[in-house]
Amino acid sequence: MDEDKEEGESSESVGLLSGKKDTADEADVDEGPAPRSRADFIALLAFALPLALTRGSQGAMQQTNVMFVGHLGVVELGAGASGNLWATIVGRSIINGGLSALDSLASQSYGAKDFVHVGTLTQRAILIVTLLCIPIGFAWIWLTGPVLSALSFPPQQAALAQTYTRILVCGLWPDAMTQVMQSFLQCQGLTRVPMVITAVAAVLNVGLNYYLVYSEHGYGFIGSPMCMVIVVRADASSIRGMFIPDF
């Protein structure tokens, strides 16, 4: 029996060291990690690039407004920049943070093919963001000037920044709904057409800024936030009309 045991161990060790593998193992070895990593990289890039360009276009619209009002004078430049900064810190960053949960949860539900739950999550996100818009709107309407004055900004600049954010509040809820719709589409892998819509909006923002700020029928400083409101509403309506007619 000892001899049989030794022969079994010998044959087993020879089998482990002989280099023979299954057909599936050979296929895995032949495929290798490099082609798989390359395919993953291309897939991630195709998904992430439209998102990056969408965010870039949204940021470009804000900076375009500051550039146009900046040519009106130093005070207007400071008021536009500080008004945009206040709107970003107190408004957009809070809304984007609140929607980060929708990105994760809706993607999981969509991957599990639980499409009803995706819609339910989106509806709850709409409710949450709408409730968030109430204190944010209050801060934009009433607190911009006092906070900037408390931070030692010049009185004229703080007053103009207050006017700037009071006009911007008309586009607060449509902008928030645009973010919700983009998250809803993003979880389904639909990122390219929202990117195109936002890029077109960024280009139109330039021409509309020039008309509302500098033209003979323009409004000067307040023309820039008015332009932002118009473009944000058009952006939201375009995405809703093209992709989500019953949204």
XYZ file of C-alpha atoms in Angstrom:
247
model
C 0.000 0.000 0.000
C 2.913 2.321 0.673
C 4.160 1.776 -2.854
C 0.718 2.608 -4.322
C 0.536 5.756 -2.199
C 3.973 6.876 -3.368
C 3.037 6.192 -6.994
C -0.171 8.283 -6.547
C 1.755 11.182 -5.026
C 4.375 10.903 -7.767
C 1.792 10.932 -10.536
C -0.025 13.867 -8.850
C 3.150 15.910 -8.580
C 4.005 15.167 -12.187
C 0.530 16.339 -13.211
C 0.886 19.646 -11.348
C 4.297 20.347 -12.752
C 3.823 19.019 -16.247
C 2.532 22.362 -17.581
C -0.686 20.891 -19.029
C -3.716 23.195 -18.705
C -7.376 23.139 -19.607
C -8.623 24.645 -22.809
C -10.269 27.470 -20.844
C -7.010 28.217 -19.023
C -5.170 28.353 -22.338
C -7.754 30.793 -23.668
C -7.283 33.026 -20.620
C -3.528 32.956 -21.029
C -3.748 33.622 -24.741
C -6.067 36.596 -24.189
C -3.826 38.185 -21.577
C -4.466 41.262 -19.460
C -3.316 43.807 -22.051
C -6.237 43.535 -24.548
C -8.747 43.463 -21.702
C -7.208 46.540 -20.065
C -7.195 48.352 -23.399
C -10.882 47.594 -23.950
C -11.727 48.760 -20.415
C -9.774 51.975 -20.948
C -11.580 52.719 -24.224
C -14.978 52.010 -22.635
C -14.232 54.284 -19.660
C -12.940 57.033 -21.931
C -16.023 56.852 -24.162
C -18.217 57.223 -21.082
C -16.174 59.809 -19.163
C -15.219 62.183 -21.991
C -18.795 63.379 -22.723
C -19.345 63.935 -18.999
C -16.149 65.960 -18.733
C -17.087 68.071 -21.753
C -20.579 68.631 -20.339
C -19.185 69.898 -17.032
C -16.626 71.970 -18.898
C -19.320 73.622 -21.018
C -21.333 74.458 -17.908
C -18.280 76.031 -16.279
C -17.468 77.911 -19.488
C -20.900 79.549 -19.441
C -20.292 80.936 -15.947
C -16.870 82.271 -16.873
C -18.226 83.784 -20.094
C -20.670 85.860 -18.064
C -17.876 87.136 -15.832
C -15.742 88.040 -18.855
C -18.525 90.060 -20.474
C -19.459 92.038 -17.366
C -15.751 92.511 -16.665
C -15.475 94.793 -19.703
C -18.009 97.145 -18.135
C -15.663 98.081 -15.278
C -13.712 96.848 -12.289
C -16.695 96.986 -9.939
C -18.852 95.005 -12.377
C -16.085 92.427 -12.794
C -15.826 91.933 -9.033
C -19.612 91.797 -8.645
C -20.018 89.192 -11.395
C -17.186 87.044 -10.053
C -18.355 87.208 -6.436
C -21.982 86.619 -7.445
C -20.998 83.532 -9.431
C -18.832 82.340 -6.556
C -21.690 82.716 -4.077
C -24.082 80.928 -6.445
C -21.620 78.041 -6.858
C -20.799 77.596 -3.172
C -24.292 78.052 -1.783
C -26.230 76.578 -4.693
C -24.688 74.372 -7.353
C -22.267 72.517 -5.098
C -25.069 71.583 -2.684
C -27.316 70.360 -5.504
C -24.536 68.350 -7.144
C -23.655 66.810 -3.782
C -27.267 65.861 -3.184
C -27.452 64.205 -6.613
C -24.313 62.121 -6.099
C -26.452 59.478 -4.367
C -28.736 59.275 -7.423
C -25.739 58.539 -9.652
C -24.782 55.513 -7.570
C -28.209 54.107 -6.703
C -29.802 54.588 -10.117
C -26.824 52.972 -11.858
C -27.114 49.920 -9.591
C -30.854 49.621 -10.242
C -30.388 50.027 -13.986
C -27.672 47.358 -13.997
C -30.072 45.036 -12.151
C -32.733 45.859 -14.791
C -35.022 47.268 -12.114
C -36.185 50.137 -14.313
C -39.173 51.003 -12.127
C -36.823 51.653 -9.217
C -34.719 53.933 -11.434
C -37.806 56.060 -12.035
C -38.712 56.016 -8.345
C -35.224 57.154 -7.351
C -35.341 59.946 -9.930
C -38.703 61.167 -8.634
C -37.370 61.248 -5.082
C -34.296 63.130 -6.281
C -36.574 65.707 -7.905
C -38.394 66.174 -4.605
C -35.160 66.475 -2.609
C -33.590 68.946 -5.036
C -36.783 71.011 -5.164
C -36.767 71.273 -1.363
C -33.081 72.237 -1.449
C -33.869 75.047 -3.888
C -35.996 76.809 -1.248
C -33.190 77.726 1.224
C -30.751 78.190 -1.652
C -33.111 80.662 -3.322
C -33.528 82.501 -0.017
C -29.736 82.777 0.304
C -29.387 84.062 -3.263
C -32.129 86.659 -2.871
C -31.415 88.011 0.606
C -27.985 86.958 1.872
C -25.548 87.677 -0.961
C -25.092 91.364 -0.196
C -24.944 91.083 3.625
C -22.471 88.196 3.527
C -20.171 89.957 1.052
C -20.379 93.171 3.074
C -19.464 91.225 6.208
C -16.444 89.901 4.307
C -15.304 93.512 3.638
C -16.321 93.673 -0.018
C -16.953 97.231 -1.272
C -20.599 98.251 -0.771
C -21.240 98.931 -4.474
C -19.777 95.576 -5.466
C -21.820 93.735 -2.826
C -25.009 95.481 -4.003
C -24.375 94.559 -7.641
C -23.589 90.968 -6.666
C -26.915 90.885 -4.799
C -28.696 92.032 -7.956
C -26.790 89.425 -9.970
C -27.882 86.494 -7.793
C -31.452 87.756 -7.492
C -31.794 87.462 -11.253
C -29.989 84.120 -11.311
C -32.556 82.650 -8.916
C -35.036 82.547 -11.821
C -32.887 79.790 -13.340
C -32.133 77.912 -10.108
C -34.843 75.242 -10.329
C -34.472 74.632 -14.117
C -30.717 74.260 -13.619
C -31.332 71.773 -10.799
C -33.732 69.787 -12.999
C -31.100 69.717 -15.740
C -28.694 68.089 -13.299
C -31.347 65.520 -12.322
C -32.089 64.673 -15.957
C -28.403 64.351 -16.776
C -27.959 61.948 -13.851
C -31.029 59.994 -14.986
C -29.579 59.651 -18.494
C -26.063 59.025 -17.248
C -27.070 55.913 -15.323
C -28.347 54.508 -18.637
C -25.120 55.329 -20.469
C -26.682 58.209 -22.438
C -24.102 60.974 -22.231
C -23.283 62.147 -25.753
C -26.378 64.093 -26.783
C -26.638 65.967 -23.434
C -23.006 66.900 -24.055
C -23.883 68.306 -27.499
C -26.882 70.221 -26.123
C -24.784 71.801 -23.361
C -21.966 72.650 -25.788
C -24.420 74.365 -28.155
C -25.871 76.247 -25.178
C -22.371 77.424 -24.233
C -21.831 78.790 -27.758
C -25.219 80.523 -27.822
C -24.415 81.994 -24.415
C -21.604 84.010 -25.979
C -23.798 85.644 -28.619
C -26.666 86.239 -26.232
C -24.320 87.807 -23.681
C -23.023 90.221 -26.282
C -26.557 91.197 -27.278
C -27.939 91.611 -23.756
C -24.877 93.358 -22.307
C -23.374 95.506 -25.091
C -25.956 96.053 -27.810
C -28.050 99.187 -28.058
C -31.058 97.175 -26.898
C -29.058 95.530 -24.120
C -29.374 95.870 -20.361
C -25.763 96.344 -19.303
C -24.710 94.497 -16.155
C -28.027 92.759 -15.504
C -28.036 91.439 -19.070
C -25.446 88.816 -18.128
C -27.470 87.001 -15.432
C -30.550 87.360 -17.635
C -28.631 85.564 -20.376
C -27.677 82.793 -17.951
C -31.306 82.277 -16.969
C -32.433 82.068 -20.611
C -29.701 79.605 -21.560
C -30.261 77.392 -18.493
C -33.997 77.209 -19.183
C -33.388 76.404 -22.853
C -30.885 73.699 -21.883
C -33.361 72.062 -19.497
C -36.210 72.236 -22.017
C -34.075 70.718 -24.786
C -32.947 67.721 -22.720
C -36.452 67.134 -21.383
C -38.077 67.464 -24.808
C -35.635 65.194 -26.638
C -35.223 62.381 -24.130
C -37.907 62.566 -21.463
C -41.160 63.888 -22.950
C -43.129 62.726 -19.888
C -40.546 63.919 -17.346
